XYZ file of C-alpha atoms in Angstrom:
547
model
C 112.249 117.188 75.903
C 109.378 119.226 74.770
C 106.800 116.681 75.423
C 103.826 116.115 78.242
C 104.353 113.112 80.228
C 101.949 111.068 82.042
C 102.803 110.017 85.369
C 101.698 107.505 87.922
C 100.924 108.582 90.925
C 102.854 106.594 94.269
C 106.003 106.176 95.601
C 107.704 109.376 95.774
C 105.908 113.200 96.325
C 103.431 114.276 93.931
C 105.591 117.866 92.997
C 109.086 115.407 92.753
C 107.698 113.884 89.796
C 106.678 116.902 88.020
C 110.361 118.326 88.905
C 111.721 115.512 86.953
C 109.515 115.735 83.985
C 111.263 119.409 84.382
C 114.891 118.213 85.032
C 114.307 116.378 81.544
C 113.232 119.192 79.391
C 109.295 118.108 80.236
C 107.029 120.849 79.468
C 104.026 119.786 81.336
C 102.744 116.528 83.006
C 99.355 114.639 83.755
C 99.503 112.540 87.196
C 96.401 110.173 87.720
C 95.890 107.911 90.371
C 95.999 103.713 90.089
C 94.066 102.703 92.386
C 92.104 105.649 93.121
C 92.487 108.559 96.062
C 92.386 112.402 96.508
C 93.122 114.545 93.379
C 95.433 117.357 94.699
C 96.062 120.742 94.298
C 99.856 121.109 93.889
C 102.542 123.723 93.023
C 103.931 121.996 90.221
C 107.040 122.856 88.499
C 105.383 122.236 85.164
C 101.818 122.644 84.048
C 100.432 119.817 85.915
C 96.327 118.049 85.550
C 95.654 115.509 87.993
C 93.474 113.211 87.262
C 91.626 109.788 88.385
C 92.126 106.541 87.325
C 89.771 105.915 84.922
C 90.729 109.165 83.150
C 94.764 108.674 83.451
C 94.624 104.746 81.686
C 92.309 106.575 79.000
C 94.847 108.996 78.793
C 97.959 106.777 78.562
C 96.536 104.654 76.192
C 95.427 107.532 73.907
C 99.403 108.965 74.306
C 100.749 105.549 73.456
C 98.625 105.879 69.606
C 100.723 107.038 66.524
C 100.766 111.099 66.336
C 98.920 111.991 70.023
C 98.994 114.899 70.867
C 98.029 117.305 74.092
C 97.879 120.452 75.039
C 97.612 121.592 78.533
C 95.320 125.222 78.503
C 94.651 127.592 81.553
C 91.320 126.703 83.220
C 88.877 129.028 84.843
C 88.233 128.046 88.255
C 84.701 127.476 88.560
C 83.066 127.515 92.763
C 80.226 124.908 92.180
C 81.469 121.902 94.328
C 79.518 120.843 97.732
C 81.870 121.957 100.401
C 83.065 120.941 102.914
C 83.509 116.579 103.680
C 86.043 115.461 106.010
C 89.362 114.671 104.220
C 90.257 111.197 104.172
C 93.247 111.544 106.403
C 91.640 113.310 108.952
C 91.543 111.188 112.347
C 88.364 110.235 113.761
C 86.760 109.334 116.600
C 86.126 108.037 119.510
C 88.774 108.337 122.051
C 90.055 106.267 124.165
C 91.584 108.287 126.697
C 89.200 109.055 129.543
C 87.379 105.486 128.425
C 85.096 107.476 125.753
C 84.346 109.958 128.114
C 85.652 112.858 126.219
C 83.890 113.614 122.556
C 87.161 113.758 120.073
C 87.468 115.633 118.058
C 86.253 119.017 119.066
C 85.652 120.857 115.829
C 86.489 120.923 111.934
C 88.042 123.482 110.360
C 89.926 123.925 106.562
C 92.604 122.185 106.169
C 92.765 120.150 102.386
C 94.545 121.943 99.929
C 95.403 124.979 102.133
C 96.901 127.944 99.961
C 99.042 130.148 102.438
C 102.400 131.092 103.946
C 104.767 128.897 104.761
C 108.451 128.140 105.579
C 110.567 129.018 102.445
C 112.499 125.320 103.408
C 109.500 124.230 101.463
C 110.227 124.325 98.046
C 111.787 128.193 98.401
C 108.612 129.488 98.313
C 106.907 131.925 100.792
C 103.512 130.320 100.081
C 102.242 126.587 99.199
C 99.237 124.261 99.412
C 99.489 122.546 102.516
C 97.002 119.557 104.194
C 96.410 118.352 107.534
C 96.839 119.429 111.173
C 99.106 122.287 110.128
C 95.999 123.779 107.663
C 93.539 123.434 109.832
C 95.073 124.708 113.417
C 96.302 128.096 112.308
C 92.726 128.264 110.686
C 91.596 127.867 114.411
C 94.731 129.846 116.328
C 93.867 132.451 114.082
C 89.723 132.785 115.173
C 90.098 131.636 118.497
C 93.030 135.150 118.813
C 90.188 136.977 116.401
C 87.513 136.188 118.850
C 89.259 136.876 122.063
C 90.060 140.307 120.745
C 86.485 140.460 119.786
C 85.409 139.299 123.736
C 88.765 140.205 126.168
C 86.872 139.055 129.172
C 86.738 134.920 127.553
C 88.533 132.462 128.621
C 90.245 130.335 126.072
C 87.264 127.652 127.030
C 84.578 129.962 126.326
C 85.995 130.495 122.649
C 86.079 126.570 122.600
C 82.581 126.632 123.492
C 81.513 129.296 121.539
C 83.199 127.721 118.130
C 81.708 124.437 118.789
C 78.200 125.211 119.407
C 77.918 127.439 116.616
C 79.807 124.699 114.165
C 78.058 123.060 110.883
C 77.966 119.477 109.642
C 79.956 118.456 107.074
C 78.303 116.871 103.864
C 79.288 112.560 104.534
C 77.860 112.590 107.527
C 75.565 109.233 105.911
C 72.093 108.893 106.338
C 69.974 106.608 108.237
C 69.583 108.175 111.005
C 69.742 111.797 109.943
C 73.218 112.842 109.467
C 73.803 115.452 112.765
C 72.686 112.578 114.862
C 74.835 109.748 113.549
C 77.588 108.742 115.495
C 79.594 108.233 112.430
C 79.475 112.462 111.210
C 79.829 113.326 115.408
C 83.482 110.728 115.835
C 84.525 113.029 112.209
C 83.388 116.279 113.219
C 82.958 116.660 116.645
C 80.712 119.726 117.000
C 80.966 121.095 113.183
C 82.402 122.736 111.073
C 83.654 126.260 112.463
C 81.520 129.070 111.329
C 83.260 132.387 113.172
C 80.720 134.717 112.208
C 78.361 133.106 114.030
C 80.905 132.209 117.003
C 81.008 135.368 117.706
C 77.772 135.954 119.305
C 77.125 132.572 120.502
C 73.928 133.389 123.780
C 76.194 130.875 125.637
C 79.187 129.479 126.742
C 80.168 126.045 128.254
C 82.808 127.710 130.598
C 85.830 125.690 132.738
C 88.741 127.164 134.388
C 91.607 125.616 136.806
C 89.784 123.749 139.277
C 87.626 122.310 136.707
C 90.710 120.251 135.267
C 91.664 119.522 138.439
C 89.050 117.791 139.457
C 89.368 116.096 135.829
C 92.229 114.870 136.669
C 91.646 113.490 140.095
C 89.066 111.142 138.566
C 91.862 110.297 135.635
C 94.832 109.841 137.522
C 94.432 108.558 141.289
C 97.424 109.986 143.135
C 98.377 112.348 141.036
C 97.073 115.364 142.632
C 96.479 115.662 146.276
C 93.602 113.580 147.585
C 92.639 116.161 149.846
C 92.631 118.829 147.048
C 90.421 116.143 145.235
C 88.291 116.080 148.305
C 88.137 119.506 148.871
C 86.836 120.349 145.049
C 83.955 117.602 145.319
C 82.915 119.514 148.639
C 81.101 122.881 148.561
C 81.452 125.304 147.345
C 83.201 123.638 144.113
C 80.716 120.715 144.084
C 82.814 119.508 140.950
C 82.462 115.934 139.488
C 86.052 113.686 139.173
C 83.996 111.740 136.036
C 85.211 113.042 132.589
C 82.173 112.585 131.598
C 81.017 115.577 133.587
C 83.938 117.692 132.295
C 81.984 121.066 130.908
C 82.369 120.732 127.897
C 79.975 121.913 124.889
C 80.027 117.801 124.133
C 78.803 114.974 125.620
C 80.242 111.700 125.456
C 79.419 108.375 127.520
C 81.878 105.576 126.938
C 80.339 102.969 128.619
C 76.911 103.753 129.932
C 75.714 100.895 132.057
C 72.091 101.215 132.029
C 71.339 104.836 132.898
C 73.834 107.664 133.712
C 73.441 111.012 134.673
C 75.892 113.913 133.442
C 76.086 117.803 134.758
C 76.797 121.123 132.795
C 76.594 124.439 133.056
C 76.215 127.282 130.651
C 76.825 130.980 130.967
C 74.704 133.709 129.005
C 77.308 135.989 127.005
C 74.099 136.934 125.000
C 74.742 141.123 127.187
C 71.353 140.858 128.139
C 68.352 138.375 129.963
C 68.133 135.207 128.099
C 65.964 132.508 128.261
C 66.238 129.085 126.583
C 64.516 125.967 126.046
C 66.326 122.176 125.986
C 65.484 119.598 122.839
C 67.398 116.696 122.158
C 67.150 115.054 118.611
C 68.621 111.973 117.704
C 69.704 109.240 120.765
C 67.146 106.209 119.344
C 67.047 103.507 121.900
C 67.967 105.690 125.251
C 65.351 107.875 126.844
C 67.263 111.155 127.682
C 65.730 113.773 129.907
C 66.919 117.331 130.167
C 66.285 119.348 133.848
C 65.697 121.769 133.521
C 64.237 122.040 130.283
C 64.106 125.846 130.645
C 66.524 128.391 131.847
C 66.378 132.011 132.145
C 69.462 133.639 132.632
C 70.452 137.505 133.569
C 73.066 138.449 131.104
C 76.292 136.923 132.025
C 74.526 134.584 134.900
C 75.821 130.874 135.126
C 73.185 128.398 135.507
C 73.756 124.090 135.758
C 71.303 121.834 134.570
C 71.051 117.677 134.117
C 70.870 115.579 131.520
C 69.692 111.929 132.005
C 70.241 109.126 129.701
C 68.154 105.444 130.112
C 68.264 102.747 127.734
C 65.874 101.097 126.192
C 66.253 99.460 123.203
C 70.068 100.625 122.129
C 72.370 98.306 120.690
C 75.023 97.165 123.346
C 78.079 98.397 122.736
C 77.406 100.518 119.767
C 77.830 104.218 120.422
C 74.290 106.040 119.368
C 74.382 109.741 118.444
C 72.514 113.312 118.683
C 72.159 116.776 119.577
C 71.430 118.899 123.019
C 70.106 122.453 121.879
C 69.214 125.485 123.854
C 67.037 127.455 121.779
C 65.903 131.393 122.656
C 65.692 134.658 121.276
C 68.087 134.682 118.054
C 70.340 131.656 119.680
C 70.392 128.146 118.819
C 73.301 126.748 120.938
C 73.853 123.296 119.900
C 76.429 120.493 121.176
C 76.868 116.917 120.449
C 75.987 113.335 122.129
C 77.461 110.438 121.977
C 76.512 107.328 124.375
C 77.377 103.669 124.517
C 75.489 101.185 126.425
C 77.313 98.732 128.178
C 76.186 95.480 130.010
C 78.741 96.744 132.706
C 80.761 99.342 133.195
C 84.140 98.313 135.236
C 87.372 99.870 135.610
C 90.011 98.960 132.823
C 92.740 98.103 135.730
C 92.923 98.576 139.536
C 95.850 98.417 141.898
C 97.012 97.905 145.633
C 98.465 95.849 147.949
C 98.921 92.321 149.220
C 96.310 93.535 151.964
C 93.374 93.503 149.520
C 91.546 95.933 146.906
C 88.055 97.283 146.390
C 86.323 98.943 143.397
C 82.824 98.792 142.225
C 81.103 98.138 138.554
C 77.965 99.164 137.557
C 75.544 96.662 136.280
C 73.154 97.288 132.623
C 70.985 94.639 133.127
C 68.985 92.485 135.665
C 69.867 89.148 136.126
C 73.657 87.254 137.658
C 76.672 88.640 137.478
C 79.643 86.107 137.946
C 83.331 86.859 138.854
C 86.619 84.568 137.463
C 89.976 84.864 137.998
C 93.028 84.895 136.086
C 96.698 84.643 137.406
C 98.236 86.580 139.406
C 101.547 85.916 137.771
C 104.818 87.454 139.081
C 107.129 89.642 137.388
C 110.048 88.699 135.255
C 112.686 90.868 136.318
C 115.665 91.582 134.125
C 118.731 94.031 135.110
C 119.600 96.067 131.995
C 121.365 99.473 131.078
C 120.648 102.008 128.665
C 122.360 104.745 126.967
C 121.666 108.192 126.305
C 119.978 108.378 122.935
C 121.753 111.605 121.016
C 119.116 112.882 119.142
C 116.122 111.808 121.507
C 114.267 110.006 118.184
C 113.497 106.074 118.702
C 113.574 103.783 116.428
C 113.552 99.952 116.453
C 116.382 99.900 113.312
C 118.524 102.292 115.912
C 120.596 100.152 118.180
C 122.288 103.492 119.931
C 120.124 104.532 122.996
C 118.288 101.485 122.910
C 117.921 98.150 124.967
C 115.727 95.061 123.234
C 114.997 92.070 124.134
C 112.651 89.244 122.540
C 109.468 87.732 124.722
C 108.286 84.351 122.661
C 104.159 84.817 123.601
C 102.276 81.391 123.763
C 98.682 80.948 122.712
C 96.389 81.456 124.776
C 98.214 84.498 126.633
C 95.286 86.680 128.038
C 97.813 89.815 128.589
C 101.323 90.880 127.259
C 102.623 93.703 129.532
C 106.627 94.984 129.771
C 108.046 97.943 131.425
C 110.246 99.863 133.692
C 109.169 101.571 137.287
C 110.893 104.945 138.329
C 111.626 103.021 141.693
C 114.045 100.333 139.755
C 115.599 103.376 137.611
C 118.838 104.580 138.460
C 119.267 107.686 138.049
C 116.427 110.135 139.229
C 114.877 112.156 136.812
C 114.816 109.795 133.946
C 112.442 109.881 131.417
C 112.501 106.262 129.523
C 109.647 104.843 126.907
C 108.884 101.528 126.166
C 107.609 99.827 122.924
C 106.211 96.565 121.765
C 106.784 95.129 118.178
C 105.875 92.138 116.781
C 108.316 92.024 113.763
C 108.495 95.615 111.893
C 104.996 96.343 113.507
C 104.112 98.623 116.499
C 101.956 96.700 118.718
C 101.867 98.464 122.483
C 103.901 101.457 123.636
C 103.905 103.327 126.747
C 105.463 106.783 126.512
C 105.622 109.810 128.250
C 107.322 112.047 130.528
C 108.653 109.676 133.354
C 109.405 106.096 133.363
C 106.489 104.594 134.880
C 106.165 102.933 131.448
C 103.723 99.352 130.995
C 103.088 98.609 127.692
C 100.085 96.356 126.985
C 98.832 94.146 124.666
C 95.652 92.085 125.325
C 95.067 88.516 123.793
C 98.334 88.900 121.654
C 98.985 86.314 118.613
C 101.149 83.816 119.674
C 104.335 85.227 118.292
C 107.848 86.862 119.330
C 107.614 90.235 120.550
C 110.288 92.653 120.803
C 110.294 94.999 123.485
C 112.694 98.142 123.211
C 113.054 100.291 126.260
C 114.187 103.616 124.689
C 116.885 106.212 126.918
C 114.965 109.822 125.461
C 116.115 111.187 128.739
C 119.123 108.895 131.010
C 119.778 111.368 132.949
C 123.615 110.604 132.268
C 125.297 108.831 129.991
C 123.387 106.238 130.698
C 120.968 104.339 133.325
C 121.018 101.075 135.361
C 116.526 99.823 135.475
C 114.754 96.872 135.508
C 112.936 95.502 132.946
C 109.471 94.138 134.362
C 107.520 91.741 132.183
C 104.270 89.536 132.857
C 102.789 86.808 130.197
C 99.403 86.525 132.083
C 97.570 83.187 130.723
C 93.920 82.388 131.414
C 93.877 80.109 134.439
C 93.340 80.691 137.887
C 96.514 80.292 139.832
C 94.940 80.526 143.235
C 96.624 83.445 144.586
C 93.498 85.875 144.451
C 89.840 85.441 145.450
C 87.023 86.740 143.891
C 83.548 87.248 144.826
C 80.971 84.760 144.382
C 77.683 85.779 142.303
C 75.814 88.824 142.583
C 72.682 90.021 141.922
C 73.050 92.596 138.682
C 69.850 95.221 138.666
C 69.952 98.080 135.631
C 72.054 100.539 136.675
C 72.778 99.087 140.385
C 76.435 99.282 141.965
C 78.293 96.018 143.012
C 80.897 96.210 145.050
C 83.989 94.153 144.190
C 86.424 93.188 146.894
C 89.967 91.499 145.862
C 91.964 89.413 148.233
C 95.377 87.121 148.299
C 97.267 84.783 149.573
C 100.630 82.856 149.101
C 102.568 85.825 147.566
C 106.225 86.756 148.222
C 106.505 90.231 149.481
C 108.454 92.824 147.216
C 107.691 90.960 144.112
C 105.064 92.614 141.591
C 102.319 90.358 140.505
C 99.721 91.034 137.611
C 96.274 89.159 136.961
C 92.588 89.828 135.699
C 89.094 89.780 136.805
C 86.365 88.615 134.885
C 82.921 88.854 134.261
C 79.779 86.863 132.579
C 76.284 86.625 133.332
C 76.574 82.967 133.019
C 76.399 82.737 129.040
C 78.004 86.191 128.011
C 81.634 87.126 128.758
C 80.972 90.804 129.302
C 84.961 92.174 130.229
C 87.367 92.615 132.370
C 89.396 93.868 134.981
C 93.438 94.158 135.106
C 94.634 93.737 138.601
C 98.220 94.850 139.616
C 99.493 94.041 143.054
C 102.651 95.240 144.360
């Protein structure tokens, strides 16, 4: 009663602890961190400091001293700190949906220590300091509805655009190379930091619209949408690119570059009047990159495409390098990230098909022998299971209602760990099921979305027992008869699938891959791998399902 009390920060919320230094009689507390982290701004329910580590022991040690004594005073708050760094729990890049193809994220915007309104279930307060996602998205809601008022004729990707071209670095970007062109500030950042005043009048826009994501999502999702829709858009007069990579986007990102790519854009002037603009591209050490055109003049709201062409030379392999594309003219400096990563070879992450056979091709990085092994196939373990409707739609592996398990003991040397259900061995139609992968209380693999084609997949996994929970979110019914399909793929060759023999691997050349197979039993599903070397490197692989 009556006194300050010094608190340790950890276990329970920051503002619970000053509520029981309240509860008590407390009249004010000091929190400091051990070990160190962020020092918050909180609504406190006392007078609260917080303060680091250092400064809290120093503290306690002073209040444990015969007749200490504290006051806590009003501060003035004083605008002098360097503003703004990426908070520590912000998420960072890269991606790996779209294999790196897609620069996440798109743009920074405020969101530590967020003063503003907010549910009165928090606390019973209109207003509170908030962090994270739900700071920093109403920050960009709110200018992307201010700037489409501003511009009615936009589309909700030309306020994309025009926010991330226009955006600022952030202060940790780390230095060398220069921080805008290291990969490290681009995977935190994306574009900037959102400055609206000067998204506003951005000179131009990286526009896409309806068949633009259709075409996206031909080249993501075979089958999915209608190959001859997907045919029809690479045709004139779309001419649009099925590569995410080519997605118009006011980014640039190259997952796995082998050798030399080439990726298309297009920009629109929203300048209201004739612009013309000139290409530079900073940063991108090791990889010769070649903008064409380098100039474009535009009448005011014209739409022009140009290149840009990436060759490596002396980049790392498999270490993304960074920089900027800017088209500078007149008053406008529209600027939008790059981030590539050479690869030795570029190959798809997994193919599928029949018994009858199945082709792809990889691109080769380098010049020299490019060698082909196989591993499995391996069929399916099958297992006949039911499971309940879960009530409240929430999994959890501590939840036995709406759940199946069962336990998979992995030996070493397992090359692949895969489990899962397939809407043609589901019951009822319509289900939506999800499918996890533990190994003890940790979350190794899950596969979860809004069907139940769901393969979970672990590569080289610890030699360990895994749990696998199949999850009813939506049964359809009560409940649901399905399958449970599971594959322990090891390293050898079992025989079943033939390979090619060498090839001849040229920088940037195509090799065509052709799959076939013998000695399997129809109607069962069989999984293996392709791999690669250039006959002293391992240099991936290839996961190859066969139904």
């Amino acid at each position: 009663a009556g006194k300050i009390v010094v608190c340790k920060r950890g276990v329970i919320a920051r503002v619970d602890k000053s509520k029981a230094v309240l509860e008590a009689g407390g009249v004010g507390m000091v929190m400091y961190n051990d070990p160190d982290s962020s020092l918050n701004a909180d609504f406190h329910y006392v007078p609260t400091v917080h303060v680091n580590r250092a400064d809290g022991l120093a503290i306690k040690a002073y209040a444990a001293t015969t007749g200490a004594t504290a006051t806590i005073n009003q501060s003035t708050i004083v605008y002098n700190a360097a503003a703004p760094f990426t908070a520590s729990f912000s998420s960072r890049g890269p991606v790996n949906g779209a294999g790196g193809d897609l620069l996440k994220p798109d743009v920074m915007a405020p969101g530590q220590d967020i003063l503003a309104a907010v549910s009165p279930s928090i606390a019973g307060r209109n207003f509170d300091l908030l962090s994270g996602t739900s700071m920093s998205s109403p920050h960009v809601a709110g200018l992307a509805a201010l700037l489409m008022d501003l511009h009615p004729s936009w589309s909700p990707m030309a306020v994309k655009s025009a926010l991330m071209t226009t955006g600022t670095d952030v202060l940790d970007g780390g230095t060398p190379p220069a921080a805008e062109n290291n990969p490290v500030l681009i995977f935190r950042q994306g574009a900037g930091h959102v400055a609206p005043n000067s998204a506003a009048d951005p000179g131009l826009v990286y526009n896409s619209g309806f068949n633009d994501w259709l075409a996206f999502l031909c080249g993501q999702v075979p089958g999915l949408v209608n190959p001859a829709s997907c045919t029809a858009l690479q045709g004139a007069p779309f001419n649009l690119s099925t590569n995410a990579s080519d997605a118009n986007l006011a980014s640039i990102a190259i997952g796995d570059m082998a050798g030399l790519q080439t990726v298309k854009r297009r920009v629109t002037n929203v300048s209201g009047g004739p612009l013309t603009v000139n290409a530079s591209v900073t940063g991108m050490a090791g990889i010769t990159t070649v903008v064409t055109p380098s100039s474009l003049t535009l009448a005011a709201g014209e739409t022009k495409s140009f290149t840009v062409s990436f060759t490596r030379t002396t980049a790392a392999l498999g270490t993304y390098t960074g920089g900027q594309l800017r088209w500078t003219g007149g008053d406008y400096v529209v600027r939008s990230p790059i981030v590539v990563r050479p690869v030795a070879l570029a190959a798809p992450a997994e193919v599928s098909g029949t018994a009858a056979g199945i082709s792809y091709n990889v691109i080769t990085g380098y010049a020299g022998t490019l060698n082909f092994g196989a591993r499995g196939l391996v069929p399916a373990t099958t297992q006949a299971a039911n499971v309940a409707q879960d009530p409240d739609q929430n999994f959890s592996p501590t939840v036995t209602e709406g759940t199946f398990k069962v336990d998979i003991v992995v030996p070493a040397g397992t090359a692949l760990l895969r489990a899962g259900t397939d809407e043609s061995a589901v019951a009822n139609p319509g289900t939506d099921l999800d499918v996890y992968i533990y190994r003890g209380t940790t979350l190794v693999a899950l596969a979860a979305d809004g069907d139940s084609n769901e393969l979970a997949t672990l590569a080289n996994p610890t030699a360990a027992t895994y749990t696998v929970y199949v999850h009813g979110f939506d049964t359809a019914g009560a409940s649901t008869d399905f399958t449970l399909f599971s594959w322990l793929l090891g390293t050898a060759d079992a025989g079943n699938m033939i390979v090619p023999g060498p090839a001849t691997a040229t920088v940037g050349g195509t090799v065509p891959v052709n799959l076939s197979f013998s000695g399997l039993t129809a109607g069962t599903w069989y999984l293996g791998q392709v791999t690669y070397n250039d006959g002293v490197n391992p240099l991936g692989t290839t996961i190859v399902s066969v139904r």
